[in-house]
Each structure stands twice: as C-alpha cells, then as structure tokens.
mmCIF file of C-alpha atoms and ligand atoms in Angstrom:
data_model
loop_
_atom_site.group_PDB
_atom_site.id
_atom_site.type_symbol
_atom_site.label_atom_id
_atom_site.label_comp_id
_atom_site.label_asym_id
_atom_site.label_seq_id
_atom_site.Cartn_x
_atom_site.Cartn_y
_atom_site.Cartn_z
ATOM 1 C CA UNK Q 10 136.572 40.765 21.850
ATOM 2 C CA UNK Q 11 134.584 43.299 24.020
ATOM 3 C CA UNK Q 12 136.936 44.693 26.424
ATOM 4 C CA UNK Q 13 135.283 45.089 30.159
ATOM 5 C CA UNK Q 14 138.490 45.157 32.487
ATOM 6 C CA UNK Q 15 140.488 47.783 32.422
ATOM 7 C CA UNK Q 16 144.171 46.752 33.000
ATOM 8 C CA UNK Q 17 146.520 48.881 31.161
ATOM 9 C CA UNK Q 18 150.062 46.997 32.108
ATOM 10 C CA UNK Q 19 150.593 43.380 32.318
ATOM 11 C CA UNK Q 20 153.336 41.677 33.996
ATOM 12 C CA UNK Q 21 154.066 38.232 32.836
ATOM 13 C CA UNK Q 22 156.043 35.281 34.833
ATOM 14 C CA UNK Q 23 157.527 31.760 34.524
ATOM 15 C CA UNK Q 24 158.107 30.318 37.805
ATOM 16 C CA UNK Q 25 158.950 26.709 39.117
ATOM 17 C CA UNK Q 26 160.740 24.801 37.299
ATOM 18 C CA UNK Q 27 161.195 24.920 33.600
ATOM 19 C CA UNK Q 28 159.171 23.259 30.978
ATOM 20 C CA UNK Q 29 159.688 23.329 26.870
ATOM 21 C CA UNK Q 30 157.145 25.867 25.352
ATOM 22 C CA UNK Q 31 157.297 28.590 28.314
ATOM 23 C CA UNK Q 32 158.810 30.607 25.884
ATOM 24 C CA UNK Q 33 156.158 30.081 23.471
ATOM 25 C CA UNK Q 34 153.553 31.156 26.163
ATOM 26 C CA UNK Q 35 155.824 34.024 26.942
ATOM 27 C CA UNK Q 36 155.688 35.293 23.172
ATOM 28 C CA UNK Q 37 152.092 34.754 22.702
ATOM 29 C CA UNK Q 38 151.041 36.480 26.180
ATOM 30 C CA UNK Q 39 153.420 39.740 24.945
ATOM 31 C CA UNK Q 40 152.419 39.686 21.553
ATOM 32 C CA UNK Q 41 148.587 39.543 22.913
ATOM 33 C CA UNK Q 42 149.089 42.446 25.051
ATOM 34 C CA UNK Q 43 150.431 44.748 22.402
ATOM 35 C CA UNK Q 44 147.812 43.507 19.947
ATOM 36 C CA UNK Q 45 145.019 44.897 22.716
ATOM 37 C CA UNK Q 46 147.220 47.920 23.009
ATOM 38 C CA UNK Q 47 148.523 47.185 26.497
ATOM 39 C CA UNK Q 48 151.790 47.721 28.050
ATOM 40 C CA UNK Q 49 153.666 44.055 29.015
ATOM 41 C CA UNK Q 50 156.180 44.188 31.218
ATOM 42 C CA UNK Q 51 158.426 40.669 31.913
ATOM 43 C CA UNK Q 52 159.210 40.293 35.383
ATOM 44 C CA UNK Q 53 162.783 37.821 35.882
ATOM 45 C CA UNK Q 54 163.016 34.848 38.220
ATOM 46 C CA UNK Q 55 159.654 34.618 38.787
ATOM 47 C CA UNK Q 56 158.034 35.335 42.230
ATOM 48 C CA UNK Q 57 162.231 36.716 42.850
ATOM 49 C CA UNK Q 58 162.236 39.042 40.597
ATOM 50 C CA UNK Q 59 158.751 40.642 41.460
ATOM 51 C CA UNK Q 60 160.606 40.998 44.997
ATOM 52 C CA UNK Q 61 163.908 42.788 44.038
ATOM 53 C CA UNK Q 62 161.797 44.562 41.121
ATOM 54 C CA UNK Q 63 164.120 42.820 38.395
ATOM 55 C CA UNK Q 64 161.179 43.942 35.789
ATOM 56 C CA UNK Q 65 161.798 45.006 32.189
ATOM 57 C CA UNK Q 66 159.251 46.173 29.512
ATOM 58 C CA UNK Q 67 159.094 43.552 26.536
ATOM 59 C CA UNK Q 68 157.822 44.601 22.627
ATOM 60 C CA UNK Q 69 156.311 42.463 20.079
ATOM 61 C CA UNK Q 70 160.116 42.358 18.532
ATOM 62 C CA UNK Q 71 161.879 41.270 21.794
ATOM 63 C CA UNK Q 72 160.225 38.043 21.968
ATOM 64 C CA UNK Q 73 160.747 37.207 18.414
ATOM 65 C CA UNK Q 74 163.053 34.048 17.848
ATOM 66 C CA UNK Q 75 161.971 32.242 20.856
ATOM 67 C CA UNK Q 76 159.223 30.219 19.853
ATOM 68 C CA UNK Q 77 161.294 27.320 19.302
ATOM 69 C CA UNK Q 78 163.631 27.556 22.248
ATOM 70 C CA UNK Q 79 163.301 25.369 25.060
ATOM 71 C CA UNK Q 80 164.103 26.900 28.901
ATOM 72 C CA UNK Q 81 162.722 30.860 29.737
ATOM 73 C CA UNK Q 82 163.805 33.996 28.508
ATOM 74 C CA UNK Q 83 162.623 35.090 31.573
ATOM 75 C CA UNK Q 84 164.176 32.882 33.678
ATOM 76 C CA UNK Q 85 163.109 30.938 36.692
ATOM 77 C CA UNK Q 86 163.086 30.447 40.299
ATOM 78 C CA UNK Q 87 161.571 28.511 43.156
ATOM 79 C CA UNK Q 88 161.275 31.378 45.438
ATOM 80 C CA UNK Q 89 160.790 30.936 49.492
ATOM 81 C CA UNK Q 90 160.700 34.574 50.335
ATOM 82 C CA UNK Q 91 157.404 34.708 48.139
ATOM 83 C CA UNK Q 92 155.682 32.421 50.917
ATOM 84 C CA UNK Q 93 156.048 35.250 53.467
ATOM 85 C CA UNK Q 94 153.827 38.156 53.910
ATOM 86 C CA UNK Q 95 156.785 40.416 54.037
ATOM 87 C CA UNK Q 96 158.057 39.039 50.683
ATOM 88 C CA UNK Q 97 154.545 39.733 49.012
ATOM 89 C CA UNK Q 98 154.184 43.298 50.582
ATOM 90 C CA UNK Q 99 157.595 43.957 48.517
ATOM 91 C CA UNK Q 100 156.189 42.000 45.848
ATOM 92 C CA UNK Q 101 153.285 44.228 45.557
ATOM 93 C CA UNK Q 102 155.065 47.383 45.610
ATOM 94 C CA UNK Q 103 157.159 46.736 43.346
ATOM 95 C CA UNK Q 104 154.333 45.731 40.819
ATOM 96 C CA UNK Q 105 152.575 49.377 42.039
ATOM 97 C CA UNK Q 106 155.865 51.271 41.291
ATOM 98 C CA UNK Q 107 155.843 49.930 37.241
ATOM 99 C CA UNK Q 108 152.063 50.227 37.334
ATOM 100 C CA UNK Q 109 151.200 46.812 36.722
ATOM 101 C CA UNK Q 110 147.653 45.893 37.126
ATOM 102 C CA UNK Q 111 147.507 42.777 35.769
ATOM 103 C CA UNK Q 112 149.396 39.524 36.086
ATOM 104 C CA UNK Q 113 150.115 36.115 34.238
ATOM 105 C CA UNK Q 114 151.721 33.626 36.033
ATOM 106 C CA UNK Q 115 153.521 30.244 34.109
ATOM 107 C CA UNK Q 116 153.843 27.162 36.414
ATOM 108 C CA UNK Q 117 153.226 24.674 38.275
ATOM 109 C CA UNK Q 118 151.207 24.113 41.350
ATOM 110 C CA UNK Q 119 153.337 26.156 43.619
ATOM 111 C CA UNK Q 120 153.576 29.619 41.316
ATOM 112 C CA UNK Q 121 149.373 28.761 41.491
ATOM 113 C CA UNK Q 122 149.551 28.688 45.465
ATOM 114 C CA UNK Q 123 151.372 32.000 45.478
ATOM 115 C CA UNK Q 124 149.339 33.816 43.013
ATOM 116 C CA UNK Q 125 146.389 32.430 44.886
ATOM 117 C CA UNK Q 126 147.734 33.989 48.331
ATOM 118 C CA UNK Q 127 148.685 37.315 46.350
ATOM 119 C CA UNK Q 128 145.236 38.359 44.759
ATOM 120 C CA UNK Q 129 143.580 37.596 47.718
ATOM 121 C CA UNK Q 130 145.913 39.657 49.689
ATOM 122 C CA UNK Q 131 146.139 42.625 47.038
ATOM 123 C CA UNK Q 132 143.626 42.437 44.850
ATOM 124 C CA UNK Q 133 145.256 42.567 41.675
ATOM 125 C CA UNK Q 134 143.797 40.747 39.242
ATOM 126 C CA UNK Q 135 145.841 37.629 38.034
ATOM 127 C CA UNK Q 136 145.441 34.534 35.475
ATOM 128 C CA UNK Q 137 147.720 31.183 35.378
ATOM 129 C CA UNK Q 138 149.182 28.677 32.921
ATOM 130 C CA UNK Q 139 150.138 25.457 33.197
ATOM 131 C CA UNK Q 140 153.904 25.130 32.438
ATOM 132 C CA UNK Q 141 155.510 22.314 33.944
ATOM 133 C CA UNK Q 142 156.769 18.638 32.668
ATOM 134 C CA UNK Q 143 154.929 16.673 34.862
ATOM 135 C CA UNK Q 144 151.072 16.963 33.600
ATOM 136 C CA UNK Q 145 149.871 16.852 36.858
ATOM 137 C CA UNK Q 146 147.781 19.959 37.285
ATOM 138 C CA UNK Q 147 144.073 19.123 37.744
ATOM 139 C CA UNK Q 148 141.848 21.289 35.258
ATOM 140 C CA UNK Q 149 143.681 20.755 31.929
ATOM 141 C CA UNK Q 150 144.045 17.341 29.531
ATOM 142 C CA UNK Q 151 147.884 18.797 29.132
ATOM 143 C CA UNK Q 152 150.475 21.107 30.718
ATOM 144 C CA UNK Q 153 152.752 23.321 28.325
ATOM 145 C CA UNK Q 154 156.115 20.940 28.569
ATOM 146 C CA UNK Q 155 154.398 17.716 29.059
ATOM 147 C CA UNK Q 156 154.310 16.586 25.578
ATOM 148 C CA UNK Q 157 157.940 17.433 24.644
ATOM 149 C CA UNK Q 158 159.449 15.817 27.679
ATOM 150 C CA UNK Q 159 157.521 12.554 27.003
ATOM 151 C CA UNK Q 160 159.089 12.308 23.773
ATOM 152 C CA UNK Q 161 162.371 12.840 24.977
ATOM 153 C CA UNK Q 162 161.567 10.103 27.199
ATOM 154 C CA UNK Q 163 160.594 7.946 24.418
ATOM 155 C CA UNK Q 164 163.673 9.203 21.917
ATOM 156 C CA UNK Q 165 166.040 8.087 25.429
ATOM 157 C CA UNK Q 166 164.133 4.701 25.614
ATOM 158 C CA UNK Q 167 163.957 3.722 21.814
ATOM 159 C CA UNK Q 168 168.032 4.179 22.008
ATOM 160 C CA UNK Q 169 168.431 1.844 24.766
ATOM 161 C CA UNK Q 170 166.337 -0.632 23.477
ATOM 162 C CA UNK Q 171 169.322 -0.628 20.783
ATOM 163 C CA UNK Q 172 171.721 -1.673 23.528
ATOM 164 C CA UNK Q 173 169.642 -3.556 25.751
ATOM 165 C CA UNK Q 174 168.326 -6.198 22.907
ATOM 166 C CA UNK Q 175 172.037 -6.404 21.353
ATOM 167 C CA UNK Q 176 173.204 -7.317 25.131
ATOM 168 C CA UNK Q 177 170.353 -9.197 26.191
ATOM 169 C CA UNK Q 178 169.822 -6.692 28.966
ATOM 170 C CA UNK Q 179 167.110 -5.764 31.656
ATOM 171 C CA UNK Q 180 167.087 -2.059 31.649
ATOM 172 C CA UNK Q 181 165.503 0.125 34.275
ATOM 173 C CA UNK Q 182 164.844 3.803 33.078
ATOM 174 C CA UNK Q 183 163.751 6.525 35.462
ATOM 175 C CA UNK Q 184 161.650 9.454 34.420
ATOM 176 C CA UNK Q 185 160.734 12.609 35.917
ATOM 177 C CA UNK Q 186 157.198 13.399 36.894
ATOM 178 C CA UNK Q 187 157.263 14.486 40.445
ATOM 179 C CA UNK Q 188 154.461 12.912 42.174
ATOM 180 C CA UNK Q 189 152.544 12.279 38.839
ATOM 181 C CA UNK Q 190 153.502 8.761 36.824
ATOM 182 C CA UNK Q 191 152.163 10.571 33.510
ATOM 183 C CA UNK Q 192 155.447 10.608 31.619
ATOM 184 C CA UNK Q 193 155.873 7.024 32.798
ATOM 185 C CA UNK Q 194 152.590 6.112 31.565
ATOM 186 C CA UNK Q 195 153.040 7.421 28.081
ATOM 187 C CA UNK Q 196 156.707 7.173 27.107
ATOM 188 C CA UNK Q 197 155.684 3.255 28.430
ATOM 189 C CA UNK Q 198 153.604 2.616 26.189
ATOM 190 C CA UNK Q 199 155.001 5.052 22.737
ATOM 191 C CA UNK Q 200 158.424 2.845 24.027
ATOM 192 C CA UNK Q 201 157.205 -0.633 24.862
ATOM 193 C CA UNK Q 202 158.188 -1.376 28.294
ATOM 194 C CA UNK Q 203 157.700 -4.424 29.692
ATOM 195 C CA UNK Q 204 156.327 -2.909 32.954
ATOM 196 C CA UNK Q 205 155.696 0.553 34.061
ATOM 197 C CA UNK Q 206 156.407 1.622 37.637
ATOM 198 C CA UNK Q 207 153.721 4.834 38.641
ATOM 199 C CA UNK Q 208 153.358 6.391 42.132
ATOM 200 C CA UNK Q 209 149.417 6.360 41.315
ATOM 201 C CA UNK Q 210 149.561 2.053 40.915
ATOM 202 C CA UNK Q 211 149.288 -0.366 43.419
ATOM 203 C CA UNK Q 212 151.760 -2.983 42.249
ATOM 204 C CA UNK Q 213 153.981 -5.013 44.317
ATOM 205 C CA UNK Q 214 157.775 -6.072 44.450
ATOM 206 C CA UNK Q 215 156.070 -9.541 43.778
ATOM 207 C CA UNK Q 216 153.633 -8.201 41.424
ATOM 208 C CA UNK Q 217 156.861 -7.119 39.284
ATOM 209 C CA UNK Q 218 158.855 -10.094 39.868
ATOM 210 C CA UNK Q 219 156.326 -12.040 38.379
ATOM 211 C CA UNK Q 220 155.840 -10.092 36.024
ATOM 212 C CA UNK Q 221 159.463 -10.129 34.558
ATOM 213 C CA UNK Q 222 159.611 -13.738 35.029
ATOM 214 C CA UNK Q 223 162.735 -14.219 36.215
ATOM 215 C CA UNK Q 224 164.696 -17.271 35.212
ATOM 216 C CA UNK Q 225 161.562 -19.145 33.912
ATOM 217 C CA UNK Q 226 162.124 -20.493 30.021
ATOM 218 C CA UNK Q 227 160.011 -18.234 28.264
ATOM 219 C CA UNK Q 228 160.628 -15.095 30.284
ATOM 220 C CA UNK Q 229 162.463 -12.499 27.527
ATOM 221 C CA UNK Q 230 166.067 -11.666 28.672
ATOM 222 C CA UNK Q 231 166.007 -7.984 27.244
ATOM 223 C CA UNK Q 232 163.375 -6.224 28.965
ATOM 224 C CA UNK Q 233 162.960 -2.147 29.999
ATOM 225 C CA UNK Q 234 160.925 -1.218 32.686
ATOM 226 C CA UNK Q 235 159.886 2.079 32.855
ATOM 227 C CA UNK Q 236 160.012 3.629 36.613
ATOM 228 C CA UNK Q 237 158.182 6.596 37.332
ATOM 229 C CA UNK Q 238 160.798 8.981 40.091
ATOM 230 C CA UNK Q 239 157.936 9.207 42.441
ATOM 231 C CA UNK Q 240 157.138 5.019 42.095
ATOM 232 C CA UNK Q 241 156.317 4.200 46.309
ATOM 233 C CA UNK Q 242 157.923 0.791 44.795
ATOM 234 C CA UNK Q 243 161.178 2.453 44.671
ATOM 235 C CA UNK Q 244 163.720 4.131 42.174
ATOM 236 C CA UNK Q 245 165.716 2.606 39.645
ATOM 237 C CA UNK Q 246 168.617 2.343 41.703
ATOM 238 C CA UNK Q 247 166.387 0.474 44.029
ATOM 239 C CA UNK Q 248 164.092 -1.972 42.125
ATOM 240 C CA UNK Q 249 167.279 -3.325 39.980
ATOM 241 C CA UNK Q 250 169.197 -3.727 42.526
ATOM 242 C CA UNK Q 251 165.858 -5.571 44.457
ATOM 243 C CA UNK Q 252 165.658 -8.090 41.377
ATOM 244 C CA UNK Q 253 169.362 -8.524 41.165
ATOM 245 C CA UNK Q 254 169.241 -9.903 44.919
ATOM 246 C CA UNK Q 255 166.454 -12.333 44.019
ATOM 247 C CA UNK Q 256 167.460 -13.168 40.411
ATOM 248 C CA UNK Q 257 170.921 -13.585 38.302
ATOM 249 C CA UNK Q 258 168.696 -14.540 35.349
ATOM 250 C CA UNK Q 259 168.938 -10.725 34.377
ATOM 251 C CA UNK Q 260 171.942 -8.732 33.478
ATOM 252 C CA UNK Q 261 170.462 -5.662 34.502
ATOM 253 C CA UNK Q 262 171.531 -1.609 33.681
ATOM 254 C CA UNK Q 263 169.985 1.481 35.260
ATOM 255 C CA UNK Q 264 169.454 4.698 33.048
ATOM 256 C CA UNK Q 265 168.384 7.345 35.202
ATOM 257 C CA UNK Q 266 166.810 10.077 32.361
ATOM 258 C CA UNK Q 267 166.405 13.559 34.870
ATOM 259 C CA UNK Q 268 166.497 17.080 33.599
ATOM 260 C CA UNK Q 269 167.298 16.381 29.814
ATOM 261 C CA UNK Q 270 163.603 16.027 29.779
ATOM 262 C CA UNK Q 271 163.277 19.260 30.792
ATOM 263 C CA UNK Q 272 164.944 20.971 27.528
ATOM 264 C CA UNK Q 273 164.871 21.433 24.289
ATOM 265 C CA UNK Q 274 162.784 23.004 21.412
ATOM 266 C CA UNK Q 275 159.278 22.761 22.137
ATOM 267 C CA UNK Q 276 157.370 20.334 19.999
ATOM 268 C CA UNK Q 277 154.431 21.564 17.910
ATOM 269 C CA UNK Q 278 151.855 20.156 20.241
ATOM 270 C CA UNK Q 279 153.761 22.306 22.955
ATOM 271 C CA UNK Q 280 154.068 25.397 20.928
ATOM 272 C CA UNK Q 281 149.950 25.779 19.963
ATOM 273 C CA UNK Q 282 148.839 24.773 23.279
ATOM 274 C CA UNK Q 283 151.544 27.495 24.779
ATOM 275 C CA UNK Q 284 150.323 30.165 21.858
ATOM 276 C CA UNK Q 285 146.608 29.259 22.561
ATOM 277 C CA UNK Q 286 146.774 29.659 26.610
ATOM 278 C CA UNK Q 287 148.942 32.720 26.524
ATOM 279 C CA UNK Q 288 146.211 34.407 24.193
ATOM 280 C CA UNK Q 289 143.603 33.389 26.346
ATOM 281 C CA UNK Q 290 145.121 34.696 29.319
ATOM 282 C CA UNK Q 291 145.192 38.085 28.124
ATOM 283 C CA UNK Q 292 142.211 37.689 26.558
ATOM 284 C CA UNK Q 293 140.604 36.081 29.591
ATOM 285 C CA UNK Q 294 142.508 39.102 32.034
ATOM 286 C CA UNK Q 295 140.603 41.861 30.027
ATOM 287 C CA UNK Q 296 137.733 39.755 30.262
ATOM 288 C CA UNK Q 297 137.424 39.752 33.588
ATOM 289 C CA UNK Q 298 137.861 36.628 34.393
ATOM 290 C CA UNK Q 299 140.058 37.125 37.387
ATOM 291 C CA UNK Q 300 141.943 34.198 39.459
ATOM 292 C CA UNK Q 301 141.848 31.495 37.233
ATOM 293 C CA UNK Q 302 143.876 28.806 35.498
ATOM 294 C CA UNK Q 303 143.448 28.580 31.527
ATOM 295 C CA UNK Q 304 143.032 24.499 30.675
ATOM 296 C CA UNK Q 305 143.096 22.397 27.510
ATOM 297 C CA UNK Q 306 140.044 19.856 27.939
ATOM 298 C CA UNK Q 307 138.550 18.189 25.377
ATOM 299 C CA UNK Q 308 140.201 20.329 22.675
ATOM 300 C CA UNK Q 309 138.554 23.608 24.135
ATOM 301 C CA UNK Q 310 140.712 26.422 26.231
ATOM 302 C CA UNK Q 311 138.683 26.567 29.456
ATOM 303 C CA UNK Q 312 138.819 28.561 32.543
ATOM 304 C CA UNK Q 313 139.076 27.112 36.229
ATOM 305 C CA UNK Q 314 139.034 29.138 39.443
ATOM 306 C CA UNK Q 315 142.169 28.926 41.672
ATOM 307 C CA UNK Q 316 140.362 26.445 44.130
ATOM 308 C CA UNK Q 317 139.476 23.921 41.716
ATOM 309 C CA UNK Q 318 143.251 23.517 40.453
ATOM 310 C CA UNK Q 319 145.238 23.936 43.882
ATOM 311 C CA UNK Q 320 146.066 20.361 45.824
ATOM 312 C CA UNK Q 321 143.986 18.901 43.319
ATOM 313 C CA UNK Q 322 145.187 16.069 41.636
ATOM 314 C CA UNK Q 323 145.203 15.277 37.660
ATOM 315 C CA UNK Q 324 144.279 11.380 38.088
ATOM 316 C CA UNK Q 325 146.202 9.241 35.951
ATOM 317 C CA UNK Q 326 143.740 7.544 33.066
ATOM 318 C CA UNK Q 327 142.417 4.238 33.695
ATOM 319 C CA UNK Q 328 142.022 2.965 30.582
ATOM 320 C CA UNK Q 329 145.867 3.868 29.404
ATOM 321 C CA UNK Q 330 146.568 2.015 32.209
ATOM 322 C CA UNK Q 331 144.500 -0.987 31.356
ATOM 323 C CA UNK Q 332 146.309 -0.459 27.685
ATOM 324 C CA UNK Q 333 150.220 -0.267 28.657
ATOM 325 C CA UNK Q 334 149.236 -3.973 30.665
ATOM 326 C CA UNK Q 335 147.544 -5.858 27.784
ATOM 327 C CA UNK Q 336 150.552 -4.776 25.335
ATOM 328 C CA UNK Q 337 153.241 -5.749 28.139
ATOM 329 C CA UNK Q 338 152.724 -9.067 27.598
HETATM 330 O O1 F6P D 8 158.342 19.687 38.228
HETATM 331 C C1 F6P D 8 159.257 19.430 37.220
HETATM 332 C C2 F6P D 8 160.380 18.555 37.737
HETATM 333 O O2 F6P D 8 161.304 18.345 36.679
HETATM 334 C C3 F6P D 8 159.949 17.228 38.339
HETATM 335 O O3 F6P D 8 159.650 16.259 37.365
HETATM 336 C C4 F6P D 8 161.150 16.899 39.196
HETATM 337 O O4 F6P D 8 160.760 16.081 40.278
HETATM 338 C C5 F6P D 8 161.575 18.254 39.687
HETATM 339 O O5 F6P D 8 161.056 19.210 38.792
HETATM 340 C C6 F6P D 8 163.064 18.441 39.790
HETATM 341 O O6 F6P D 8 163.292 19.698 40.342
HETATM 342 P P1 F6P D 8 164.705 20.435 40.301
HETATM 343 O O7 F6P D 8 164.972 20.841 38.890
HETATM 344 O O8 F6P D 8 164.533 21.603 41.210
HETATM 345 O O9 F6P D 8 165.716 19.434 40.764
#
C-alpha cells in the first residue's frame, strides 16, 4: 500500500452501544497501525473519554485474547457533552495534547453524527465502522454485531419453540433492533415464526388477527410471533395482551429477549467482517480517504462519505420479506 497521508498517531473508539465483534475491530485497527509503523492510542468511553483525556497507548500484545470476546475493551458510552461545542473544543485538545492525528470511530449512527460535526470543526482526519446490533446503517450489507445477535435471537426462539409446542402455546418474542426490524426479519425466518412484527411493515391488528386465526379449526394452537421493539403495531406486552382481549383460543406467553443479544463471543461472520473493516480503516486513513464510513456490499469493503450514511436509512429487503410470508403459512 502506497502511503500518501501522513498521520503518525491514531486514536481508536467504540461508542454507542455495544455490539459482539467491537473487540475484533479494536484488535485489527491496533494491530494495523503497528504493522504501518504508527503509534495507536485507545481512547475509553468513547466520545467521554476523548473529553476527560481517559487515553492509553495500546501494542500489538495488549489486544491479544480479545478476538473472541463479546462487549469493548475499551468500553462505551453514549455521551451528551460530545453534542456541545464546548465538549468538542476539550475533545480536541485533548487529542492535540497525545498527538493524535488520526481517528477511528466504532458505532452506530450517533458516534457517525459526532465524528461528522468534529472533522468539520477541527479538521482532523477521521474514518468510521459500523458496530452496532441493529444493521441499520445505510452504506453496508452488515454491521459488526448484527450477525451474532440474530443468532442469539434464533438460539432464544428455537428454545421456546420447545416449550411453546409441548404447551400448546402462542408465544410473543421481542427483539432488539431500534428502529430497524432486521433482527426480526431474520431470526423470523432462521426460527419459523408464524408472523413477524417490523416497524418498516404496514400490517394491521386485523391483518395479524387473521393471520393467527384465532379459534377457527385449522388455526395451529402453538404459534411464535416474532415482534420487532420498534413494531408501530405495538410491543409484546401489547399485541398479546391485544389478542388475549379478542381471543381465549390462545394460551399466550411473552418473552421479551433485550440486551442478551447484545453479548457474547463474536461469531465468525462477525469476527472477519470486524478484522476486514478495522484494516481498511487504517488502511483507508493513510490513504487519504478522510470522513468516511468503511461498508461490506456485495462482498467488497467499500468507502462512503459521512453524508451518504447519516439519517439515511438501511431499507429492509423486499424479497426476505416476501420469503418470511410464503413460509408462514
Ligand atoms: O442500538 C443497539 C440497541 O441494543 C438497540 O437495539 C436498543 O434499542 C438499544 O440499543 C438499547 O439501548 P440501551 O442499551 O442504552 O438500553
């Protein structure tokens, strides 16, 4: 790789919340920077830590062992004093006094805003990844977490098929996803769910009534519907206890999944895509390519600019859609 930029420190961050594989990203974007003979210095808490100059340098050695472990070494933080100007001026001193000149960023859509804000305002040169459970960052097929948490999802929903067909049950199970119904979607379909609640569909209380078909002959007594957190229809809680007020053809449970989907070891999926952004962030950073978000599309690491990732949305696939309804019947 011909070198052009000439950043001699990086500083590397995980910010929002935690996602499976951060670490790997973490290890691959310090191991990087040593193997281009830069300094890499990990800054704690994210945007936080760059504020109260919590910053320590990392070697190849003290991110060894981490590959496999869910969470952040680095920790993690949803920081509000990062939004104000005063909190970046600190920000950027702070960075000035360990002679940073370089940044990479691992997060979500928020840790993209600030970074956005921060070059703009200072000029220092800065890359992202996408680390968060939810999948929803326009620009990339996948986000580093994305995969594991699905099959979480889909380990949680195989087990209470168990229970639910041995009690002839109706189970609701919630997922996390934010705004985004892509862990609904696909730990749906890998589990079988009868129906699949997303924020992004347009079905109806009817439309799911019907669907279930309570009380009528043929209608299956054991059923799991899997409800996306941001549904519009309603949470768990809500749509059982909707059906239960129409309907006692169902003995109905409500598993609500939340953050064990955010832990635990990184699948391998998780792990290359991590180790394959976090080189091409460095890579990318002494590259010159400045301001950007590093993608997986298509099975190629790409490169989009700040403005084509931030309050965009990653649309939800039609045709899995049009899949998790024909096998639902
Ligand atoms: O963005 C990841 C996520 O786990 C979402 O799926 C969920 O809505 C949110 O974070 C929960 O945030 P917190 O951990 O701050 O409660």
């Amino acid at each position: 790789m011909e070198e052009i930029n000439k950043i001699q420190r990086l500083g590397v961050f995980t910010s929002g919340g935690d996602a499976p594989g951060m670490n790997a990203a973490i290890r691959a974007v310090v191991r990087t920077g040593i193997y281009y003979q830069k300094e890499v210095y990990g800054i704690m808490r994210g945007y936080e830590g760059m504020i109260e100059d919590d910053i320590v340098k990392l070697g190849a050695r003290s991110v060894g062992n981490i590959l496999q472990r869910g969470g952040t070494i680095l920790k993690t933080a949803r920081s509000t004093a990062f939004r104000t100007k005063e909190g970046r001026v600190k920000a950027f001193e702070n960075l000035k006094k360990n002679g940073i000149d370089g940044l990479v960023g691992i997060g979500g859509d928020g840790t993209f805003t600030g970074l956005y804000h921060f070059s703009n305002e200072f000029g220092i040169p800065t890359v992202c990844l996408p680390g968060t459970i939810d999948n929803d960052i326009a620009g990339t097929d996948y986000t580093i977490g994305f995969d594991t948490a699905t099959n979480t999802a889909v380990q949680a929903i195989d087990r209470i098929r168990d229970t639910a067909l041995s009690h002839n049950r109706l189970f609701f199970i919630e997922v996390m996803g934010r705004n985004s119904g892509y862990i609904a979607l696909n730990s749906g379909i890998a589990g079988g769910a009868g129906a699949i609640i997303l924020p992004e569909e347009k079905m109806t209380f009817d439309d799911l009534y019907q669907l279930l078909g309570a009380g009528k002959e043929t209608s299956k007594k054991s059923n799991l519907v899997v409800v996306a957190e941001g549904s519009k229809l309603g949470g768990a809680n809500e749509l059982a206890r909707k059906i239960s007020e129409r309907s006692d053809y169902f003995d109905i449970k409500v598993t609500i999944l939340g953050h064990q989907q955010r832990g635990g070891s990184p699948t391998y999926f998780d792990r290359v895509l991590a180790s394959k952004m976090g080189v091409a962030a460095v890579e990318g950073l002494l590259n010159n390519q400045s301001n950007v978000m590093v993608g997986f599309r298509e099975n190629k690491i790409v490169y989009n600019s700040y403005d084509a990732v931030i309050n965009h949305r990653h649309e939800i696939e039609e045709d899995a859609l049009r899949i998790a309804k024909i096998l639902s019947i």
